[in-house]
mmCIF file of C-alpha atoms in Angstrom:
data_model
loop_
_atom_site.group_PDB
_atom_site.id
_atom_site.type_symbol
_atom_site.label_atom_id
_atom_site.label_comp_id
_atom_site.label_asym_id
_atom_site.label_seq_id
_atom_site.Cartn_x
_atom_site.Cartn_y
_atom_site.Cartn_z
ATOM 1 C CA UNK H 4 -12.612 21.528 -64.578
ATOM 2 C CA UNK H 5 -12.829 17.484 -64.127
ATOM 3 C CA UNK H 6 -9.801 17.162 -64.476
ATOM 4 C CA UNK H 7 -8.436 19.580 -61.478
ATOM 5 C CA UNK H 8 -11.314 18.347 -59.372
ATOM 6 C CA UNK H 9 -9.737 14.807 -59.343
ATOM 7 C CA UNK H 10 -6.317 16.571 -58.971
ATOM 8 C CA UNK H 11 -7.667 18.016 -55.715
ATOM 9 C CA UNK H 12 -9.129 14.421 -54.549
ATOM 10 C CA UNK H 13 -5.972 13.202 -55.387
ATOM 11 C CA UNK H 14 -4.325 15.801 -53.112
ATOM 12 C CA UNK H 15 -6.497 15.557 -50.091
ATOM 13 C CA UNK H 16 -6.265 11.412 -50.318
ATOM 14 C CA UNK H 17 -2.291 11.961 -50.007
ATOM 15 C CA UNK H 18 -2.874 14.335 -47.282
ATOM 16 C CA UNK H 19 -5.222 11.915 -45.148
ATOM 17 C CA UNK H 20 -2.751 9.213 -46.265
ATOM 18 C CA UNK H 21 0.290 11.165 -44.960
ATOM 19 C CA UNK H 22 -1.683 12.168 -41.583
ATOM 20 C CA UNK H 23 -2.623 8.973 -40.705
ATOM 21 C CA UNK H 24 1.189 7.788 -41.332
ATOM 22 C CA UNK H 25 2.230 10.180 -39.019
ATOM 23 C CA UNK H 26 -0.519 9.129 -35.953
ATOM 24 C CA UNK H 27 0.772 5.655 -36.750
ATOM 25 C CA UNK H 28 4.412 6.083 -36.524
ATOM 26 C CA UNK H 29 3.787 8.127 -32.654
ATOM 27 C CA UNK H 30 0.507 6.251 -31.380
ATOM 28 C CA UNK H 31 1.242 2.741 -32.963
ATOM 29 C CA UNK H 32 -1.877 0.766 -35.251
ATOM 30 C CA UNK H 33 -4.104 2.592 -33.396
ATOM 31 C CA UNK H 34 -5.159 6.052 -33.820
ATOM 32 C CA UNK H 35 -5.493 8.661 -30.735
ATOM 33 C CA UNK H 36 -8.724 8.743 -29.762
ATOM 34 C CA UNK H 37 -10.368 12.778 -30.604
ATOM 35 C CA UNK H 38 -11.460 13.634 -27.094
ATOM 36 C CA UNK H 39 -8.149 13.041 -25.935
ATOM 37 C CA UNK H 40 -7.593 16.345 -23.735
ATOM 38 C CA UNK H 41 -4.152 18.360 -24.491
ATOM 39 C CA UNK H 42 -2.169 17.702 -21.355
ATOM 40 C CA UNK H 43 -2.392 13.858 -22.033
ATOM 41 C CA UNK H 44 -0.773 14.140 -25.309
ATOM 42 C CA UNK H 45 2.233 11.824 -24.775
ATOM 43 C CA UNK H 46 3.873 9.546 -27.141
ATOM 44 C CA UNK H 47 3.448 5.823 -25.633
ATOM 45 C CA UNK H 48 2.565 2.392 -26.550
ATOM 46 C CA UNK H 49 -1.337 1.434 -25.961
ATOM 47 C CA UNK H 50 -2.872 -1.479 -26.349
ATOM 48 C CA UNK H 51 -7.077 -1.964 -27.016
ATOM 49 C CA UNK H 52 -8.625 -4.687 -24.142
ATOM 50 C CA UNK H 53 -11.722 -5.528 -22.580
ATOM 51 C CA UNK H 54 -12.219 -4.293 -19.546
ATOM 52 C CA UNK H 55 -14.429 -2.064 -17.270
ATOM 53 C CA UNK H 56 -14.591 1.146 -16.965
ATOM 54 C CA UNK H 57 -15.729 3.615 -13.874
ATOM 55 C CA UNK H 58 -17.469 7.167 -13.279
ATOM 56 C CA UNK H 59 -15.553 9.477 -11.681
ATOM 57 C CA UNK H 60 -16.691 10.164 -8.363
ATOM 58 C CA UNK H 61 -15.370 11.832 -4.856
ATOM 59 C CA UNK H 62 -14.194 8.888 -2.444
ATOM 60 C CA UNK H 63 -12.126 9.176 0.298
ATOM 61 C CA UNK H 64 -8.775 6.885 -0.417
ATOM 62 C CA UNK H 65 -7.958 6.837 3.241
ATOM 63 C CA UNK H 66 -11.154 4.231 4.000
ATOM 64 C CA UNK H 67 -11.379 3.147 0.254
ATOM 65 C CA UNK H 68 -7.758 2.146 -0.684
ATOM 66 C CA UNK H 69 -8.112 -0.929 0.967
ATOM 67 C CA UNK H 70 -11.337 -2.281 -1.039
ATOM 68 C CA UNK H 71 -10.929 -2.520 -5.075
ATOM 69 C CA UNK H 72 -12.950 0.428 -6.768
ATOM 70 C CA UNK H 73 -16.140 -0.168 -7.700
ATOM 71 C CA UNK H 74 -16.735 -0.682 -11.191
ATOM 72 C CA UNK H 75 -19.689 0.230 -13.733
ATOM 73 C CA UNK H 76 -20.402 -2.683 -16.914
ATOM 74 C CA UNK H 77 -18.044 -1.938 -19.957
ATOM 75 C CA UNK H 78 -19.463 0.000 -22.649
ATOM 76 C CA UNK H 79 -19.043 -0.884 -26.166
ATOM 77 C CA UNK H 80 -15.827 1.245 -26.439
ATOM 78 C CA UNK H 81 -13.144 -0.988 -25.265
ATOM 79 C CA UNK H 82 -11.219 1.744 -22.327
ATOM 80 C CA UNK H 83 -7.455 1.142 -22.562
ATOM 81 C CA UNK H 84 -4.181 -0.522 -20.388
ATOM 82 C CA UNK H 85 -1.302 2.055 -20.391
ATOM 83 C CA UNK H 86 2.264 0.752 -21.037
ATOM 84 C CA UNK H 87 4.368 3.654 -19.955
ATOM 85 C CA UNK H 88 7.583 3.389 -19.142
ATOM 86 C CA UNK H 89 9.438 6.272 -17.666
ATOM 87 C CA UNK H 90 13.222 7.076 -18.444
ATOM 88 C CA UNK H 91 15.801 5.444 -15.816
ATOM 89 C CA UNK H 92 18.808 6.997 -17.149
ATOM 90 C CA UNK H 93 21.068 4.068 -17.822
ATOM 91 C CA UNK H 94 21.135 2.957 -14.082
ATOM 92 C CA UNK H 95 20.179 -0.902 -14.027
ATOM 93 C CA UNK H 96 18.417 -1.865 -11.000
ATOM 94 C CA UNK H 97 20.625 -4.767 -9.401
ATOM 95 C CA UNK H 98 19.021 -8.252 -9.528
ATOM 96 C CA UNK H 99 18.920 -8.695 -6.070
ATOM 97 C CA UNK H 100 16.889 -5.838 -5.890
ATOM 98 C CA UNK H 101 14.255 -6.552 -8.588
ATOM 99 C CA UNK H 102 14.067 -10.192 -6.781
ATOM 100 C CA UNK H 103 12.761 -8.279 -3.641
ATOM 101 C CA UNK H 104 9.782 -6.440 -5.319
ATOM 102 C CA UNK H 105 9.039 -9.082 -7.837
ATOM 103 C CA UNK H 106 7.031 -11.235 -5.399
ATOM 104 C CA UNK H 107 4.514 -7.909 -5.648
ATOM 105 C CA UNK H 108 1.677 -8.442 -8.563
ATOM 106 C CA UNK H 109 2.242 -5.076 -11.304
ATOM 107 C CA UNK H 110 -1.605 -3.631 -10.439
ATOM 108 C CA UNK H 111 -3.415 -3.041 -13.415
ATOM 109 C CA UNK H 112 -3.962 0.243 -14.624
ATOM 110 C CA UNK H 113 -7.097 0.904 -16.361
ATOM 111 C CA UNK H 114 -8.030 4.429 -17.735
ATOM 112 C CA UNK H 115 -11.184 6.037 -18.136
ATOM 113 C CA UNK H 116 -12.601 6.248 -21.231
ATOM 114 C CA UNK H 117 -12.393 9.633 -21.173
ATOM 115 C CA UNK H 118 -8.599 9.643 -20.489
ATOM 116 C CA UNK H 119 -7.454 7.066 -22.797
ATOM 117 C CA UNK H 120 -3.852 8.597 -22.611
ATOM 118 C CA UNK H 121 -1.527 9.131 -19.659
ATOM 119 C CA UNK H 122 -2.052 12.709 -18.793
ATOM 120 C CA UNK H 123 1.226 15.008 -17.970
ATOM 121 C CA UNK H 124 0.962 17.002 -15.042
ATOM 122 C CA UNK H 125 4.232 19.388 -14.120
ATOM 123 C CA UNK H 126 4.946 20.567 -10.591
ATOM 124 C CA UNK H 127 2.765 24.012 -10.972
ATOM 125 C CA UNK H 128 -0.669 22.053 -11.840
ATOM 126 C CA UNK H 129 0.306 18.962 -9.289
ATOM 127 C CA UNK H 130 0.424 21.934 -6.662
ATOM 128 C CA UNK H 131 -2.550 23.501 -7.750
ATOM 129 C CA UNK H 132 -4.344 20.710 -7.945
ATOM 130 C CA UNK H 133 -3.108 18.959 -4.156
ATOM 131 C CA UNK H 134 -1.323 22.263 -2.730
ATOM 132 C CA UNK H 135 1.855 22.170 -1.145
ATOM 133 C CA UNK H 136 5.620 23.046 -2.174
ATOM 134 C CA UNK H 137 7.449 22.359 -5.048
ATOM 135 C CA UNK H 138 9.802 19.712 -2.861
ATOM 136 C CA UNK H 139 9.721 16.192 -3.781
ATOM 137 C CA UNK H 140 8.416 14.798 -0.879
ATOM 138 C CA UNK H 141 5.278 16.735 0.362
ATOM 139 C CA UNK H 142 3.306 17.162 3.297
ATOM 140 C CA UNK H 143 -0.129 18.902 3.328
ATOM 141 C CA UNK H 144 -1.285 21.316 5.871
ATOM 142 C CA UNK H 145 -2.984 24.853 5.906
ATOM 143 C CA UNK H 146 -1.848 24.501 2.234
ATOM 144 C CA UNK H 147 -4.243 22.268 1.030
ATOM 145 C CA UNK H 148 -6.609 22.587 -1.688
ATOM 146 C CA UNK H 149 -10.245 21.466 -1.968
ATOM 147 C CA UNK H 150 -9.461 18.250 -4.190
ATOM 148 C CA UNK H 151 -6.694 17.177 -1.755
ATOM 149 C CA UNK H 152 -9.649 17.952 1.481
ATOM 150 C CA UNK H 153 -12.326 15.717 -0.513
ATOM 151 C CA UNK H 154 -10.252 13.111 -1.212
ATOM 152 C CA UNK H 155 -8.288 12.912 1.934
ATOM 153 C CA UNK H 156 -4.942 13.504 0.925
ATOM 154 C CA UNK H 157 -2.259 14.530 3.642
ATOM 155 C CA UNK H 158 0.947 13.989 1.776
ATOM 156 C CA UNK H 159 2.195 12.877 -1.733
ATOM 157 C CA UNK H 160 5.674 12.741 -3.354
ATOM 158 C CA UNK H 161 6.646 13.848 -6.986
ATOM 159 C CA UNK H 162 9.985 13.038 -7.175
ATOM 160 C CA UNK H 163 12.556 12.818 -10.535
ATOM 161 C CA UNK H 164 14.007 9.825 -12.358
ATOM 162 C CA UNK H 165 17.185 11.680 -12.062
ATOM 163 C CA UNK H 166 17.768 11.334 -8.425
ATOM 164 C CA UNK H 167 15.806 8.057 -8.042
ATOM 165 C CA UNK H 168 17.183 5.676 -10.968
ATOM 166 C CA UNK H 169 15.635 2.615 -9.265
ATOM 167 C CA UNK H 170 11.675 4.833 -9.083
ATOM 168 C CA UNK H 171 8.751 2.556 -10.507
ATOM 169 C CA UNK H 172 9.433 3.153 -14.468
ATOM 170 C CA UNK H 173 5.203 3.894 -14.719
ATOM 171 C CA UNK H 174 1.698 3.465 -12.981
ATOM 172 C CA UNK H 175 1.474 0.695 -10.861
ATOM 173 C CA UNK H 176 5.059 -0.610 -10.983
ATOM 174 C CA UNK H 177 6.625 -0.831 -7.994
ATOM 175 C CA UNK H 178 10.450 0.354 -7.216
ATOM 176 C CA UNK H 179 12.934 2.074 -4.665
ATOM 177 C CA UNK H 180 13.626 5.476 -3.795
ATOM 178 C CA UNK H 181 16.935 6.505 -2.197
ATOM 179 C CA UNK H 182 16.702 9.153 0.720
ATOM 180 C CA UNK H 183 19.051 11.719 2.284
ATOM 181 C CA UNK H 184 21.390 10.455 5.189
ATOM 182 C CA UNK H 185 20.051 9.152 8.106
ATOM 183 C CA UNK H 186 21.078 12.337 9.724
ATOM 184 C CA UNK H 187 18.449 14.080 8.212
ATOM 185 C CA UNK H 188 15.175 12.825 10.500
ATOM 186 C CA UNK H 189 12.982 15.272 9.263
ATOM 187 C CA UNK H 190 13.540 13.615 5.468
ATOM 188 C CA UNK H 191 13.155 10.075 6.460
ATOM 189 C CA UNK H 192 9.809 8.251 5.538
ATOM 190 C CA UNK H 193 7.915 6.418 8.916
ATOM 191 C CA UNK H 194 7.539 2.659 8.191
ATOM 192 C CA UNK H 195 4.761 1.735 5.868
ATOM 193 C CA UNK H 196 3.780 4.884 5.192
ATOM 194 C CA UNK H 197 1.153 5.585 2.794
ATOM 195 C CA UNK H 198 1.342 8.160 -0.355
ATOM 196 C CA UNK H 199 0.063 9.114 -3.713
ATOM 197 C CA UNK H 200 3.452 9.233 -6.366
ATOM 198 C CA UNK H 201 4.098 11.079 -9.531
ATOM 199 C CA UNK H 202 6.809 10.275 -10.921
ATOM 200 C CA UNK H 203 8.759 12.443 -13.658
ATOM 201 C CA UNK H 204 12.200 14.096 -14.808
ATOM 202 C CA UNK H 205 13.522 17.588 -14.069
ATOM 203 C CA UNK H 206 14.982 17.628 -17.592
ATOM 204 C CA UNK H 207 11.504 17.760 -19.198
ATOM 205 C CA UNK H 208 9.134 18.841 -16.405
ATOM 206 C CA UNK H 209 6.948 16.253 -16.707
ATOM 207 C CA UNK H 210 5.031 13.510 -14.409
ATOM 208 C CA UNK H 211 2.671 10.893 -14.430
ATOM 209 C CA UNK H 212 0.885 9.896 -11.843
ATOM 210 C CA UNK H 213 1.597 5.787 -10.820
ATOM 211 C CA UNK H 214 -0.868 5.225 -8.276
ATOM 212 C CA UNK H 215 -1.302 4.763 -4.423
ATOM 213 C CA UNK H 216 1.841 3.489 -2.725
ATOM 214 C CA UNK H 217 3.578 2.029 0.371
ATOM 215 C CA UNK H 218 6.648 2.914 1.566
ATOM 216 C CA UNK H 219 8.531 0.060 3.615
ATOM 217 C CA UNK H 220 11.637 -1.990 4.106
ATOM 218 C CA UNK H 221 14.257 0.792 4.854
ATOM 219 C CA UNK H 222 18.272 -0.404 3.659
ATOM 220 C CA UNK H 223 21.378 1.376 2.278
ATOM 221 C CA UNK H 224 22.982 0.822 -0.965
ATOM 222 C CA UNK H 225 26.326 -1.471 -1.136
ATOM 223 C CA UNK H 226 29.443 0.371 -2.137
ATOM 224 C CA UNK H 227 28.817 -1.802 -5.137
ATOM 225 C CA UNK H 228 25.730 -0.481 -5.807
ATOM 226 C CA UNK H 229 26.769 2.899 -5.557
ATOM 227 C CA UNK H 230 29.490 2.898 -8.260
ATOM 228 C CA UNK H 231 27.138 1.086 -10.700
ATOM 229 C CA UNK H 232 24.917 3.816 -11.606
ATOM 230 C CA UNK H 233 25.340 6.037 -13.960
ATOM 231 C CA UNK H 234 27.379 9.694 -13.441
ATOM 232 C CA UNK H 235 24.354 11.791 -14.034
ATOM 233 C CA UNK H 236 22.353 9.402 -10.974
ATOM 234 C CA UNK H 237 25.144 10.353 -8.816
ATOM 235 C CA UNK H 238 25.415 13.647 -9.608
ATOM 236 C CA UNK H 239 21.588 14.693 -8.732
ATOM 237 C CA UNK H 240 21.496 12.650 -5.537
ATOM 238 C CA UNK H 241 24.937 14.670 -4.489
ATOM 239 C CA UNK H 242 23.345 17.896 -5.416
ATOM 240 C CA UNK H 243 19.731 17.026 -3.668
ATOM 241 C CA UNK H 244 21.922 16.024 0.119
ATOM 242 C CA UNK H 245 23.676 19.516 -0.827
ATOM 243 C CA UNK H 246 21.693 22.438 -1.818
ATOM 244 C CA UNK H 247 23.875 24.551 0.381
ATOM 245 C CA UNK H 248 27.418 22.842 -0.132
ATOM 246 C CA UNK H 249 29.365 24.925 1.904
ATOM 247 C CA UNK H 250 27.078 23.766 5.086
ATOM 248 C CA UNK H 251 25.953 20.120 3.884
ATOM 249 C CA UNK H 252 29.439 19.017 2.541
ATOM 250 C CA UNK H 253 31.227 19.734 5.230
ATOM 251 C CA UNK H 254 27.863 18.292 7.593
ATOM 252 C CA UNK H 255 28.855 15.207 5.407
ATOM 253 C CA UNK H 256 32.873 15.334 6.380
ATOM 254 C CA UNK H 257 33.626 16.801 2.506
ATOM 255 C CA UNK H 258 35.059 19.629 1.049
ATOM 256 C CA UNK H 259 34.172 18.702 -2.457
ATOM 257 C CA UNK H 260 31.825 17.060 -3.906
ATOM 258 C CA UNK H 261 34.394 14.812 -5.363
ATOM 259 C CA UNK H 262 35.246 14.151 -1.632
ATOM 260 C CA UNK H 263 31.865 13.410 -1.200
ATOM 261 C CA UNK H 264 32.057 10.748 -4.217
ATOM 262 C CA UNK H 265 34.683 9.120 -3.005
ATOM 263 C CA UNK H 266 33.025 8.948 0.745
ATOM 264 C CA UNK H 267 29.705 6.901 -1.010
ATOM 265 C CA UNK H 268 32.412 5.133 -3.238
ATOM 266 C CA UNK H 269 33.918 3.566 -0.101
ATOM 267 C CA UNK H 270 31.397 3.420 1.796
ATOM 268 C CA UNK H 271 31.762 5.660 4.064
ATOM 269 C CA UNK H 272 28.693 7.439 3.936
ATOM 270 C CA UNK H 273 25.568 5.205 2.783
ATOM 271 C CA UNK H 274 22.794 6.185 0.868
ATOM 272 C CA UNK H 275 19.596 5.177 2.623
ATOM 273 C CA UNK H 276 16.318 3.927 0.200
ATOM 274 C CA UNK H 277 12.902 2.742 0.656
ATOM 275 C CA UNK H 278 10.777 0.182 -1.210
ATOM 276 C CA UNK H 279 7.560 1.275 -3.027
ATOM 277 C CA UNK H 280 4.963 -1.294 -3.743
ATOM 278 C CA UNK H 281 1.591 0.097 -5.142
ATOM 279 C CA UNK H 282 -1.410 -0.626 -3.540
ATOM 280 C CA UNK H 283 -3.957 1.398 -5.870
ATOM 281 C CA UNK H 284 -4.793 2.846 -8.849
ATOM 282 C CA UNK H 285 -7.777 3.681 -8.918
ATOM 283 C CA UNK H 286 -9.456 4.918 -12.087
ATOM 284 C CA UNK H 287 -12.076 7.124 -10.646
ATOM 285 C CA UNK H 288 -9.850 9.190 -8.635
ATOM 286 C CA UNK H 289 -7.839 8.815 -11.307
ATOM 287 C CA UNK H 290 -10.300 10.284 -13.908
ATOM 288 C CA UNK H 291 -11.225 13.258 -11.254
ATOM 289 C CA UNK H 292 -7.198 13.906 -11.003
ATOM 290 C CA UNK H 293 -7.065 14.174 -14.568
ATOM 291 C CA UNK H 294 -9.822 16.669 -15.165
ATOM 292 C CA UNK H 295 -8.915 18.630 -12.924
ATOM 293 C CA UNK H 296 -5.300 18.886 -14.417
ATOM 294 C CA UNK H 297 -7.020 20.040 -17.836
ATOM 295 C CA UNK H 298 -8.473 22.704 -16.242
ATOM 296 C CA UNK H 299 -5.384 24.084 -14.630
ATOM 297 C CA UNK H 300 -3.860 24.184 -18.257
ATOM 298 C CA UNK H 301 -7.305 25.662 -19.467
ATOM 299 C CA UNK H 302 -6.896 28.485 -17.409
ATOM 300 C CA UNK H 303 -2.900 28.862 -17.478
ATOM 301 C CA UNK H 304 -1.682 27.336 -20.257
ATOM 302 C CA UNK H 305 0.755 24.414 -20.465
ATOM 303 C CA UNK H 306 4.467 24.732 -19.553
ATOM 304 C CA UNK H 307 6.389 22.050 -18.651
ATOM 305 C CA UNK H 308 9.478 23.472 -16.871
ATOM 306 C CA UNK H 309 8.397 25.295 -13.221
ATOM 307 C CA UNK H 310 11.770 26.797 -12.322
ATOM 308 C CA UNK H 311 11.615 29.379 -9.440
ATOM 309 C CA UNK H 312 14.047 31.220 -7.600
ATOM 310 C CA UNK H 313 16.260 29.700 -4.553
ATOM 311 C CA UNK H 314 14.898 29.927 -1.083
ATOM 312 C CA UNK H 315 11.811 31.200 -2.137
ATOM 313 C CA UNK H 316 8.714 31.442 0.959
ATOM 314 C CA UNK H 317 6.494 28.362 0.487
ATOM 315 C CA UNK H 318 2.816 28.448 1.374
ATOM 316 C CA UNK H 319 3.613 27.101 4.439
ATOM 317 C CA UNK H 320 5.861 30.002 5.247
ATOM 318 C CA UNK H 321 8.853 27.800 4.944
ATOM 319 C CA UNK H 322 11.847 28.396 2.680
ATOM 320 C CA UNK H 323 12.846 25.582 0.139
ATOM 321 C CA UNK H 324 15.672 25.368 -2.363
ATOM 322 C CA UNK H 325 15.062 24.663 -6.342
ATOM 323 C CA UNK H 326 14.560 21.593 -7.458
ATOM 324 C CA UNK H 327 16.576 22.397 -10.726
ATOM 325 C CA UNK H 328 18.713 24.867 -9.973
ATOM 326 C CA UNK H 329 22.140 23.320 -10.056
ATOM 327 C CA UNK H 330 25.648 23.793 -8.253
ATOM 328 C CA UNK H 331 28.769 24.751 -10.229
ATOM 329 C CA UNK H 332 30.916 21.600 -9.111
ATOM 330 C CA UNK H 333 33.674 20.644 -11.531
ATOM 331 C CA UNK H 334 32.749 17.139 -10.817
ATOM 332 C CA UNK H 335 29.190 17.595 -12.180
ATOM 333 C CA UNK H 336 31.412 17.796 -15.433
ATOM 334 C CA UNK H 337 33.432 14.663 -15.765
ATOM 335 C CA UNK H 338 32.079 11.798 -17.778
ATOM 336 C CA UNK H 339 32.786 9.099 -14.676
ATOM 337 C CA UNK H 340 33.735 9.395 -11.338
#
């Protein structure tokens, strides 16, 4: 009997062994903290610091954002720095660009204790949460929801790394977004706008929200610029200026999309972008966000991928095209072009 009592310690020692091996090898040294809520389970590098930490509370960011956010005394649990970085997809941001947004400070991002990890939101809680459309770029009207009314919130943007290669790679980084063709006014941002971003991919459904941004200092890529990202960054910003490529291709003097390539290519059609420097993030609002993301997935489960029919009716009574439905191009299928 002794004897298969200390086999049994012996088998639950391996076992705690093992499963603290395993939190290791995803969370680093440091073990994930137990009241870490399901949608922020995300495998990323964190780091311990001291710092302060803040109470959730309802502000509103359009007369706050310009103050820091108040902060309470740390307690003795040390809250932690996030360093997230979010896939870019092999396209290298140019060096003249990164000189033009490194004269902006990275803000610090600090969680609440509560919300030691980066939560993952996905289109379906983001809109439940703000209201609004499943479009990347979104503004708020009889469509929003009580969070996005308390918190005065008129627009916010969840775009993909797919289409913008260049997007801040996590919270508080700052970054470039490329827009449809001048042509299309209504898509254009005004100068020095002001937004909340998520930023995430279409391949896993995912986002994270960065922080409070502005948007300023309108350009258009080089020729050069064009051809040096990657085929699949090409590919989804064709697609997203052509959900209805009969119309838009020939709009855009194409009857192919590999007409199209060869258009950017040479410069003969230029792909506008827009700078994005954060301003904010704060952890209160931050904290609020996040709660009320666990309690979409408390109620509906969690599922990353929100796919939903083409031209479906919006909220807004609209009709919108989806974000992940794709064209059947034979250029979407070369390695290069």
């Amino acid at each position: 009997m002794v004897k298969e009592l200390e086999s049994l310690k012996l088998k639950l020692k391996q076992v705690q062994t093992d499963a603290a091996d395993v939190k290791k090898s995803i969370y680093g040294a440091s073990t994930q903290p137990s009241n870490v809520p399901a949608s922020a389970r995300v495998l990323t590098n964190l780091s311990p610091v001291a710092s302060s930490s803040t109470s959730p509370r309802h502000v509103n960011l359009a007369s706050s954002r310009k103050r820091p956010a108040a902060v309470e005394p740390a307690t003795s649990e040390k809250p932690w720095i996030m360093d997230l970085t979010l896939v870019a997809y092999g396209s290298r941001l140019p060096n003249n660009r990164a000189a033009a947004i490194a004269k902006y400070l990275d803000v610090a991002v600090e969680l609440p204790p509560k919300h030691r990890l980066p939560a993952v939101f996905t289109g379906m809680s983001i809109r439940s949460i703000l209201g609004g459309n499943s479009k990347h770029h979104v503004l708020l009207s009889a469509s929003a929801k009580e969070f996005a009314v308390n918190y005065g919130i008129t627009n916010y943007s969840k775009p993909t790394m797919e289409q913008n290669p260049w997007a801040p790679s996590g919270p508080g980084k700052h970054g470039y977004w490329f827009c449809r063709p001048v042509s299309d006014k209504k898509h254009m941002f005004h100068r020095d706008e002001e937004r909340h971003v998520f930023m995430g991919t279409s391949q896993s459904g995912g986002y994270h929200y960065c922080g409070y941004y502005r948007v300023a200092g309108v350009g258009w890529l080089t020729p050069e610029e064009w051809k040096s990202l990657s085929h699949p960054n090409k590919a989804a910003y064709m697609k997203s200026i052509c959900r209805q490529p009969y119309i838009e291709l020939k709009q855009r003097g194409a009857s192919s999309f590999e007409q199209l390539a060869s258009k950017l290519g040479k410069g003969d059609l230029l792909v506008p972008y827009v700078q994005l420097q954060c301003i904010e993030f704060d952890p209160a609002f931050y904290g609020e966000l996040c709660r009320a993301n666990d309690s979409f997935f408390e109620k509906e489960g969690f599922a990353l991928h929100d796919r939903v029919k083409r031209r479906r009716i919006t909220e807004e009574g609209g009709r919108e095209d989806d974000e992940y439905e794709s064209e059947s191009a034979s250029y979407f299928e070369n390695e290069e072009s």
